[in-house]
N, CA and C of each residue as an Amber inpcrd file, in Angstrom:
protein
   513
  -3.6760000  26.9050000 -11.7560000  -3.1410000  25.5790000 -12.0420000
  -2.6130000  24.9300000 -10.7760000  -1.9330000  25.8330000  -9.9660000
  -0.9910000  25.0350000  -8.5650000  -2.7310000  25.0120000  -7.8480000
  -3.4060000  25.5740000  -7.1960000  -4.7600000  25.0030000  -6.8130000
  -5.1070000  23.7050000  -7.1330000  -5.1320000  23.8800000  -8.2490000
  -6.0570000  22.2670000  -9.3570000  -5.2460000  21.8200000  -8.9370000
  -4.5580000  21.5930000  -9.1380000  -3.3480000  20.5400000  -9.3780000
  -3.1590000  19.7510000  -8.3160000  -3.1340000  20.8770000  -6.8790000
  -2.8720000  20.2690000  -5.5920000  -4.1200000  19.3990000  -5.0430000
  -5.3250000  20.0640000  -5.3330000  -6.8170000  19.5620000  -4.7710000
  -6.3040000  17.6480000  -5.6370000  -6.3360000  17.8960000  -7.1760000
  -6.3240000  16.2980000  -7.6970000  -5.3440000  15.5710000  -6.6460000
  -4.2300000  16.2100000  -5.9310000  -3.2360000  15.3430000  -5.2360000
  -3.8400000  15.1550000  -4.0570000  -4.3310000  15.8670000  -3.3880000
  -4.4220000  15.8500000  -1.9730000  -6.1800000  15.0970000  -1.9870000
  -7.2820000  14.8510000  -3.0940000  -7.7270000  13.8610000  -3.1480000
  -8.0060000  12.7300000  -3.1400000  -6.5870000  12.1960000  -4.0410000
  -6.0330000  11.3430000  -4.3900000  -5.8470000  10.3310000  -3.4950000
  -4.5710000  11.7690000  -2.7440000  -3.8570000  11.0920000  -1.7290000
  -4.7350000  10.5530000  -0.2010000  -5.6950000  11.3760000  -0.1510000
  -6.7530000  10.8350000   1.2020000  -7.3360000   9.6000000   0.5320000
  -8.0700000   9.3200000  -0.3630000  -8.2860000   8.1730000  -1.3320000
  -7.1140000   6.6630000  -1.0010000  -6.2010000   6.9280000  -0.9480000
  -5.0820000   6.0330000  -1.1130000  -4.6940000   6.1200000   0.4020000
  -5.0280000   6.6460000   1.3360000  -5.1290000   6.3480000   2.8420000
  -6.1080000   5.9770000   3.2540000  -7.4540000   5.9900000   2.9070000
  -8.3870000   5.9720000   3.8900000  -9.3260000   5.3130000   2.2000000
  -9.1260000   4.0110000   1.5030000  -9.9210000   3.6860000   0.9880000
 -11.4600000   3.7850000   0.6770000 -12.0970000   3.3680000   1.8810000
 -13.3310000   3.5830000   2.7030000 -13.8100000   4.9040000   2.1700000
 -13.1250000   5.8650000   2.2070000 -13.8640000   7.3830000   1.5970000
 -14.0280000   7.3280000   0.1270000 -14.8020000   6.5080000  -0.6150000
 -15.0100000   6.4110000  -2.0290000 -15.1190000   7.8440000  -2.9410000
 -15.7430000   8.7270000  -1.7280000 -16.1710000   9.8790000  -2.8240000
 -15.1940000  10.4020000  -2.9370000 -13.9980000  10.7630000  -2.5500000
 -12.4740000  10.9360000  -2.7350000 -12.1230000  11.0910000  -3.9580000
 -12.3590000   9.8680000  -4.6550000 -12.1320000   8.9280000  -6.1420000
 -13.1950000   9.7060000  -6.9280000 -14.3600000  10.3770000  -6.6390000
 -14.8940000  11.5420000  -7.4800000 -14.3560000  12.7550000  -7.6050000
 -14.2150000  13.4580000  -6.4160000 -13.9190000  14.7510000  -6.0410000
 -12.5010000  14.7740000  -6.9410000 -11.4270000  13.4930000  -6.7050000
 -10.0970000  13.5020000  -7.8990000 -10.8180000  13.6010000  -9.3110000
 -11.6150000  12.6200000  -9.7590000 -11.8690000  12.5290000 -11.4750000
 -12.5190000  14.0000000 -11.7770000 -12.8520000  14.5860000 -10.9740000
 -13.7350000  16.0970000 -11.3270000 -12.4970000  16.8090000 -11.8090000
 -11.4100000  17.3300000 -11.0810000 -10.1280000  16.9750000 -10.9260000
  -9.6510000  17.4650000 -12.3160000  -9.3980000  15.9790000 -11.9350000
  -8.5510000  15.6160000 -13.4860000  -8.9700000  16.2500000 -14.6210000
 -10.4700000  15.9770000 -14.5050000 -11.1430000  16.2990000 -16.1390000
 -10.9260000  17.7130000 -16.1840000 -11.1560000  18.6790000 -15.2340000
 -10.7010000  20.2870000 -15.5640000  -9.3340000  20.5620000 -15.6560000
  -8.3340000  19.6130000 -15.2360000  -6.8970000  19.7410000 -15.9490000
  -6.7460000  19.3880000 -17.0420000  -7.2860000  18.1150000 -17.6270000
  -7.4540000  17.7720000 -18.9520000  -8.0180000  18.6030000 -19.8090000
  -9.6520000  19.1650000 -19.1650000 -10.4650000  19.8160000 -20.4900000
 -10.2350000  21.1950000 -20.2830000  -9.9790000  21.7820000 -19.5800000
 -10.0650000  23.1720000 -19.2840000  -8.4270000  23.4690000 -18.9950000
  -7.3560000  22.9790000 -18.3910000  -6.0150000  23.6670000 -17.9010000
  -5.1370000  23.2960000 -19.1160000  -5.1450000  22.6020000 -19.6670000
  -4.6420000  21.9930000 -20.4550000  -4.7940000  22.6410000 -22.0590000
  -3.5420000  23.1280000 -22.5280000  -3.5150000  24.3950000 -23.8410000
  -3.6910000  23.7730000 -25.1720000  -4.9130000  23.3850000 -25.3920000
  -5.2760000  22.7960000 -27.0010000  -4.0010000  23.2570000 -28.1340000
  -3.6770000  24.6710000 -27.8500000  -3.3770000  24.8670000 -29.1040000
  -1.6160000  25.2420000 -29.2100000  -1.1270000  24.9630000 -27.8680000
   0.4160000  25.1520000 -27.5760000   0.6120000  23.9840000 -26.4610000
   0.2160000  23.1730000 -25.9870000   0.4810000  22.0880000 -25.3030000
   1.1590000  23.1460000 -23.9290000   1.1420000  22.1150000 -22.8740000
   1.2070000  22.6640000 -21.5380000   0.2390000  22.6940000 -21.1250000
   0.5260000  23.6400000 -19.4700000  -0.9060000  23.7540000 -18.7400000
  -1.2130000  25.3880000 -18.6970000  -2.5390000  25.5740000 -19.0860000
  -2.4040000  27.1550000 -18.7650000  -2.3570000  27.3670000 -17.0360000
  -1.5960000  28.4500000 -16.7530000  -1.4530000  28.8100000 -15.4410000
  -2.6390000  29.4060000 -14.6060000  -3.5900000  30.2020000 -15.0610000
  -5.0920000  30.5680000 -15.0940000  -6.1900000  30.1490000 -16.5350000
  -7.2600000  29.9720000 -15.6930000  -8.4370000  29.6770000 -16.1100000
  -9.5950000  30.8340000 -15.4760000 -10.4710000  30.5120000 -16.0760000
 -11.8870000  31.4670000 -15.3120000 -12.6080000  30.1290000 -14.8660000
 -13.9120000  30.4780000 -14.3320000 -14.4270000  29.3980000 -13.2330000
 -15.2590000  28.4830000 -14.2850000 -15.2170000  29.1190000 -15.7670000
 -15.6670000  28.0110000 -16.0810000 -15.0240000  27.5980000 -17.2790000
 -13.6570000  27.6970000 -16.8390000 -12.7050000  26.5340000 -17.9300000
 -11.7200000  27.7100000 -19.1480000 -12.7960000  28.3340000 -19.1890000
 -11.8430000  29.3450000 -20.3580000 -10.3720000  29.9090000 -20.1060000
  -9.5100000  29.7460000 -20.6980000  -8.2320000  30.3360000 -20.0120000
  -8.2220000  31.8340000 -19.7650000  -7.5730000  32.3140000 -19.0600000
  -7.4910000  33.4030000 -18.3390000  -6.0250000  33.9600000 -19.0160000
  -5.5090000  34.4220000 -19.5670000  -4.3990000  34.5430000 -20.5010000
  -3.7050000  36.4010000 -20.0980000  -3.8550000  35.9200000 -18.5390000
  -2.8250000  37.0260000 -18.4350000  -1.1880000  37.2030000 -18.7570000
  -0.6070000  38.1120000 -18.3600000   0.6400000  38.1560000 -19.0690000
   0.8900000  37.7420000 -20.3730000  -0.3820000  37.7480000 -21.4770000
  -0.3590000  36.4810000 -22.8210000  -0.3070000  35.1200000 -22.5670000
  -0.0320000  34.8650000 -20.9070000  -0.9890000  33.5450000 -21.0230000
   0.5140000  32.6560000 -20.8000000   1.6020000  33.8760000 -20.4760000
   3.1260000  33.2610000 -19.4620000   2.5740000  31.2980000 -18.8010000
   3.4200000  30.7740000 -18.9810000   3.1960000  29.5460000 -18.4340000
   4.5970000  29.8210000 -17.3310000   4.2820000  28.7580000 -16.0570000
   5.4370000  28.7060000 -15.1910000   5.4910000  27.2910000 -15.5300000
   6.7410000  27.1550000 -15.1200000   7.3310000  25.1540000 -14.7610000
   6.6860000  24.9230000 -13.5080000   6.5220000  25.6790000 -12.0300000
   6.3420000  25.6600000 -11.1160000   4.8100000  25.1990000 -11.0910000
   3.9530000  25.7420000 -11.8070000   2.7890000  25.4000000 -11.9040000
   2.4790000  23.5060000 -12.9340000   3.2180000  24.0610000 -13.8920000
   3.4670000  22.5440000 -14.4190000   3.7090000  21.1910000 -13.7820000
   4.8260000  21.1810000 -13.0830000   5.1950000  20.4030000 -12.2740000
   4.2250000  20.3830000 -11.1540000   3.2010000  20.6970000 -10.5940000
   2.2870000  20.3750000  -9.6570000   1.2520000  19.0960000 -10.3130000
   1.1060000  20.0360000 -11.6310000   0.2870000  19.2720000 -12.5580000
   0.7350000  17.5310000 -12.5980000   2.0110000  17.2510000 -12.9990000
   2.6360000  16.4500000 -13.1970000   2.2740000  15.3020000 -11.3510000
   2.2460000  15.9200000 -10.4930000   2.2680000  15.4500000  -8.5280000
   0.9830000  15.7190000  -9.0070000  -0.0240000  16.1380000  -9.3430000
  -1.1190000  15.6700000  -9.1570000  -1.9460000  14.4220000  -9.7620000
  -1.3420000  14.5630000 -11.3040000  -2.3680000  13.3850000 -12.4280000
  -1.0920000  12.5840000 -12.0230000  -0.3100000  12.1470000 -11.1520000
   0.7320000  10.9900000 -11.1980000  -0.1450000  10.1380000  -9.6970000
  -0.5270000  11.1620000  -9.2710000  -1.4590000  10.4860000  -8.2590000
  -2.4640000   9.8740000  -8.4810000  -3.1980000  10.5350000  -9.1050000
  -4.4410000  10.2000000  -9.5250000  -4.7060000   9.3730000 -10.5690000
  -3.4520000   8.5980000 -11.2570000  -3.4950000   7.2520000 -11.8060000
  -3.2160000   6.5950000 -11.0180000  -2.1480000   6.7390000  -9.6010000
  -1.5080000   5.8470000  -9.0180000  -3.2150000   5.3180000  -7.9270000
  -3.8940000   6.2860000  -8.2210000  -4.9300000   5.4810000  -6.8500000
  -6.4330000   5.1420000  -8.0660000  -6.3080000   5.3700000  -8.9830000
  -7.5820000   5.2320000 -10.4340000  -7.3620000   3.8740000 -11.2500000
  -5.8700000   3.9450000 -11.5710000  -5.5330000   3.3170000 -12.8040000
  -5.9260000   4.1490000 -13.8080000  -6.4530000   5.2190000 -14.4610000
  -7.1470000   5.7820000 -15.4920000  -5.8260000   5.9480000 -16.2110000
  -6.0530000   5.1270000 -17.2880000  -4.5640000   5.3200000 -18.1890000
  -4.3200000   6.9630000 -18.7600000  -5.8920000   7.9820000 -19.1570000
  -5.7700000   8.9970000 -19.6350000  -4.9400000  10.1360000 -18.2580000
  -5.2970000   9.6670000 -17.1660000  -4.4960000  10.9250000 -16.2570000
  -2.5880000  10.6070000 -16.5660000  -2.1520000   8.9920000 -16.3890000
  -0.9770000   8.8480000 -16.7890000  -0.7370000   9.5160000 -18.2430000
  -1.4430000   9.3840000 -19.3260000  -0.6900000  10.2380000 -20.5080000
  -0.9520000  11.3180000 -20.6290000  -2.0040000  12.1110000 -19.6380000
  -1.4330000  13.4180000 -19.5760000  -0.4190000  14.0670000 -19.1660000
   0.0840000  13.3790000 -17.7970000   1.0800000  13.4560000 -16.7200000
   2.1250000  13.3750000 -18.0560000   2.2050000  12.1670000 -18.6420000
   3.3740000  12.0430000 -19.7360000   3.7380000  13.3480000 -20.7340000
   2.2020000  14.0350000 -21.2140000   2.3000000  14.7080000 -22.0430000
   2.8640000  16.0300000 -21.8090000   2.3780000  16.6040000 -20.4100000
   3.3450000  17.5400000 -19.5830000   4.5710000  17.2590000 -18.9990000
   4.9040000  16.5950000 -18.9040000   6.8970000  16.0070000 -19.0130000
   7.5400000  16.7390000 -20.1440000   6.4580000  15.9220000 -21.2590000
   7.0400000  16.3360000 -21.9880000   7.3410000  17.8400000 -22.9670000
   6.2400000  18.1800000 -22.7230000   6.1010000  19.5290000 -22.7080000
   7.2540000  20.3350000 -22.1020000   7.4050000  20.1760000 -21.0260000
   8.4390000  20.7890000 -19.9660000  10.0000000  20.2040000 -20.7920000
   9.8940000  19.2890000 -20.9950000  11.6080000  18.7740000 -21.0270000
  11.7460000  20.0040000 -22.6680000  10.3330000  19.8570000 -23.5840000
  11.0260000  20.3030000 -24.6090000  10.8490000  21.8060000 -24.6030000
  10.3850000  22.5720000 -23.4680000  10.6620000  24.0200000 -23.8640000
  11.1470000  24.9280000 -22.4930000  11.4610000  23.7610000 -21.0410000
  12.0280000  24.7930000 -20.0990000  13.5870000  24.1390000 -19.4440000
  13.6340000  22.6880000 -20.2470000  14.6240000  22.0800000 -19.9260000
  15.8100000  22.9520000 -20.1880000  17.2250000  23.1540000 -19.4160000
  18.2870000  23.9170000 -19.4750000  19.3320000  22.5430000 -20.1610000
  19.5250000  22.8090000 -21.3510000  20.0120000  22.1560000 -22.1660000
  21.7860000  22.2320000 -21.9310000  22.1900000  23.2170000 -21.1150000
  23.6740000  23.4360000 -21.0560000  24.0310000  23.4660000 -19.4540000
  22.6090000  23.5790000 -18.8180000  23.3100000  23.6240000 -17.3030000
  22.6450000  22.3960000 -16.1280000  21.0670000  22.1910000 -16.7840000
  20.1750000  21.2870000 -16.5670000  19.0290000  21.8160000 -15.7760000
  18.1270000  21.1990000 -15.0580000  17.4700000  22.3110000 -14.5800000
  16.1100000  22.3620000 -15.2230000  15.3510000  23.2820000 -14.6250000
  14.2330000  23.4310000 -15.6280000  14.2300000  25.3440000 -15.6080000
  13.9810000  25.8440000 -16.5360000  13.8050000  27.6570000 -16.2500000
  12.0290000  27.7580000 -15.9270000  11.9550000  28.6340000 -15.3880000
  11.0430000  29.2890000 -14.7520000  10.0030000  29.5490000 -15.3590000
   9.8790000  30.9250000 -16.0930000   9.0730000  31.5620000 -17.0310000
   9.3010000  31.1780000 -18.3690000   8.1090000  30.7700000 -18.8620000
   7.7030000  30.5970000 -20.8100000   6.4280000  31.5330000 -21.0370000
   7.5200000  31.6180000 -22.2910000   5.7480000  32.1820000 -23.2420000
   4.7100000  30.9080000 -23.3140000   3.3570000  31.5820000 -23.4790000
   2.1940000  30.5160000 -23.9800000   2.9030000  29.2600000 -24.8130000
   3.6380000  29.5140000 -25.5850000   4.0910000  28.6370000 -26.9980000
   4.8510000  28.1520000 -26.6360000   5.5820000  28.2630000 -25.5710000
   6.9670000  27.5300000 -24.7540000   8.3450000  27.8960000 -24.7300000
   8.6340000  28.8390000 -25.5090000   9.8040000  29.3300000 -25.4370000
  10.1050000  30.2080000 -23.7580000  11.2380000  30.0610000 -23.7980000
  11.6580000  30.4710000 -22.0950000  11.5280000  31.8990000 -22.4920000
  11.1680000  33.1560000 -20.9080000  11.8400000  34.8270000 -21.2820000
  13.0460000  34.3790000 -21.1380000  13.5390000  35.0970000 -21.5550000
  15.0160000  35.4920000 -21.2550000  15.3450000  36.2460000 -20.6130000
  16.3320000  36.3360000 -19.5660000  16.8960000  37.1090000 -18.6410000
  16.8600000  38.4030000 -19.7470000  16.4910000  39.6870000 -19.1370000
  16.4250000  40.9660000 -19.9140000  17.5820000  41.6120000 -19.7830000
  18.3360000  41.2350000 -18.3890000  20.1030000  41.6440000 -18.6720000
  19.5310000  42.5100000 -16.9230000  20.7460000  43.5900000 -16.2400000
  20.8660000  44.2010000 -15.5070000  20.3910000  45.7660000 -15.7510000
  20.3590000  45.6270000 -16.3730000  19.6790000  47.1340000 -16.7880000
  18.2240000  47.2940000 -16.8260000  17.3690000  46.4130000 -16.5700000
  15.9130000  46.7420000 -16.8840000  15.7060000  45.9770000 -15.3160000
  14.5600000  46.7830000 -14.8880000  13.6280000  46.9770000 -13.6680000
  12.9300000  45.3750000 -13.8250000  13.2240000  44.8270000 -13.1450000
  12.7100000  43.1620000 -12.7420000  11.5570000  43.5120000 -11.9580000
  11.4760000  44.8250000 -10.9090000  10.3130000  44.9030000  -9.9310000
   9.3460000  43.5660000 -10.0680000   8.7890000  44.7110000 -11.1640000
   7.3760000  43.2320000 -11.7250000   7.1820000  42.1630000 -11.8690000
   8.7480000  41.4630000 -12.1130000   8.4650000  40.2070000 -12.8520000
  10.0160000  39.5400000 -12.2560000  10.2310000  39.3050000 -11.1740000
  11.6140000  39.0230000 -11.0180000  12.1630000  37.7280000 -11.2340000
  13.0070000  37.1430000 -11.4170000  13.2080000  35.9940000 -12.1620000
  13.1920000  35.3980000 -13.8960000  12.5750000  36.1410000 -14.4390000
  12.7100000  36.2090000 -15.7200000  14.1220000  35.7820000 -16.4550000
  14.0010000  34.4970000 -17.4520000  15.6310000  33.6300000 -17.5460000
  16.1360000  33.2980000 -16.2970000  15.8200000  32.8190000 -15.5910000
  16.4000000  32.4390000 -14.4980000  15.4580000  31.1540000 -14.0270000
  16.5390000  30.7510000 -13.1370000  15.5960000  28.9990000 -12.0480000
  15.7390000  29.6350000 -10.7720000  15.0670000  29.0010000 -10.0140000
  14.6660000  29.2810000  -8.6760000  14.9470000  27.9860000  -7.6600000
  15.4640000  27.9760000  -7.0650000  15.3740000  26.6930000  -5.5520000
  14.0640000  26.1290000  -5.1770000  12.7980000  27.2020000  -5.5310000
  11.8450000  27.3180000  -4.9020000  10.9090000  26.2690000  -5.8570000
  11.2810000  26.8130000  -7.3910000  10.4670000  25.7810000  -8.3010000
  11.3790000  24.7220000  -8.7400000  12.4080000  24.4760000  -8.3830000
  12.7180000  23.4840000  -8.5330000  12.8200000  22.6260000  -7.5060000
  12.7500000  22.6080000  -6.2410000  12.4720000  21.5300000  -5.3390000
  10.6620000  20.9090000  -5.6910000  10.3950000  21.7940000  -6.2590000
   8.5060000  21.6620000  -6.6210000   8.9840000  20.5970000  -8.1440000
   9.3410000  21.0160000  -8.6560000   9.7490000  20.1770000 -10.3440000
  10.1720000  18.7970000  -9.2500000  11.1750000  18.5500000  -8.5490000
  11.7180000  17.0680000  -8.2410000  10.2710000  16.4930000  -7.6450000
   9.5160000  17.0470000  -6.8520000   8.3910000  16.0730000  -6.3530000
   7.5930000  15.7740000  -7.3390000   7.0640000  16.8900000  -8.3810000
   6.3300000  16.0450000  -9.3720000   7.2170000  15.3710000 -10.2950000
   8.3540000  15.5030000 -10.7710000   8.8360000  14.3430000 -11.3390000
   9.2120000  12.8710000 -10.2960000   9.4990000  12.7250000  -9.8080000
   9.3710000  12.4310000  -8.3360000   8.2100000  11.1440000  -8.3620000
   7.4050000  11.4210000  -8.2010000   5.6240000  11.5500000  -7.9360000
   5.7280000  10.5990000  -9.8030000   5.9040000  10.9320000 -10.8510000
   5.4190000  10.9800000 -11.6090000   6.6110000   8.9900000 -12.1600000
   7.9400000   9.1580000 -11.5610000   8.4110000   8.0270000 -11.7290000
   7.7550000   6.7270000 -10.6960000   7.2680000   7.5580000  -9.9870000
   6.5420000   6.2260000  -8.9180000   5.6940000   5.3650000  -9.7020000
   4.8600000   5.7580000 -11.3920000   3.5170000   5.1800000 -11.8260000
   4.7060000   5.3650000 -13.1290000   5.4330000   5.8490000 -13.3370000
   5.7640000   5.7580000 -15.1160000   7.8090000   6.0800000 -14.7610000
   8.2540000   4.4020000 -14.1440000   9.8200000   4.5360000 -14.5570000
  10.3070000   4.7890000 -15.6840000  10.7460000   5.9720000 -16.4100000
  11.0360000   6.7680000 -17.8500000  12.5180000   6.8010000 -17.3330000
  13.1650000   5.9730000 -18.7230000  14.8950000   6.4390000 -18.4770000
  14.8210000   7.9000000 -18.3370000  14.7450000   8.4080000 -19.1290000
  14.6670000  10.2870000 -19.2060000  14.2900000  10.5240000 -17.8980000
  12.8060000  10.5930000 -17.6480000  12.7930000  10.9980000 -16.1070000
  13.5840000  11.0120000 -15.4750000  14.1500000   9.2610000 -14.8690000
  14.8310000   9.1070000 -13.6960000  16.8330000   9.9840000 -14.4940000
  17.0750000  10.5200000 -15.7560000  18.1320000  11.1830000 -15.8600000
  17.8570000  12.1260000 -15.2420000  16.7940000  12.8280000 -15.3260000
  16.1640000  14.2480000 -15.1090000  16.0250000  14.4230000 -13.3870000
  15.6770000  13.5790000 -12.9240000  15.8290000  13.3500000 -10.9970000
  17.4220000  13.6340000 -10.9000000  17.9710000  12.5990000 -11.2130000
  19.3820000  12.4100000 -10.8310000  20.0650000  13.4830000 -11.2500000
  19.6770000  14.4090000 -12.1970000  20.4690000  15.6210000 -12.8630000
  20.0400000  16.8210000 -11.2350000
């Protein structure tokens, strides 16, 4: 997903510097459509975090979603309306907001958490007693994905000013 996600931005974004390179504006809609038809979880909303090369999700860990990967999603299709107009990349961008606000948003501290199940519920910190090795961060936020969450929300108020959003920046 952070791959896809970045290629639709960094398409986009040469597109929206250097006009003149039209095929830009393809190489993004190719893009998009495999975040839309292929990254994108028909049957639990979100983005799946892996895919196989030809679209099928890849459902390791059961198919764990990150915010970190989400939020790229969000900096990428916010671009790629901002240089298209394609109203469908803006309501996807919308539809993963929203996704995110309703299953990694930190409702008591703010924030977004890290790790979800497929279905969206957050892990939960497993406590001090169990071996993180594998999986560290689990119930927990990171500096790392959340400076990544402010650029695609960020990115995403530049084409869609949302009271919520801009609470969600300022939080």
């Amino acid at each position: 997903l952070v791959q896809q996600a970045r290629h639709v931005w960094a398409t986009s974004t040469i597109y929206e510097a250097y006009p003149e390179k039209k095929e830009f504006v393809g190489y993004a809609e190719q893009g998009f459509r495999f975040l839309r038809d292929a990254m994108w979880d028909k049957e639990y909303g979100g983005f799946h975090t892996f895919t196989h090369a030809e679209g099928t999700p890849a459902l390791k860990n059961g198919g764990r979603k990150l915010v970190y990967g989400q939020s790229f999603a969000l900096y990428g299709l916010a671009q790629n309306y901002l240089v298209s107009g394609d109203p469908d990349a803006l309501e996807l961008a919308k539809k993963g907001f929203m996704w995110m606000e309703q299953h990694a948003h930190d409702l008591e501290h703010g924030g977004y958490f890290e790790f979800m199940e497929r279905a969206g519920p957050v892990i939960p910190d497993p406590g001090e007693n169990e071996d993180l090795s594998s999986h560290p961060g689990l119930g927990l936020k990171d500096y790392n994905s959340s400076i990544h969450v402010m650029e695609g929300l960020t990115n995403l108020y530049r084409v869609w000013p949302d009271s919520l959003l801009r609470v969600r920046l300022e939080e």
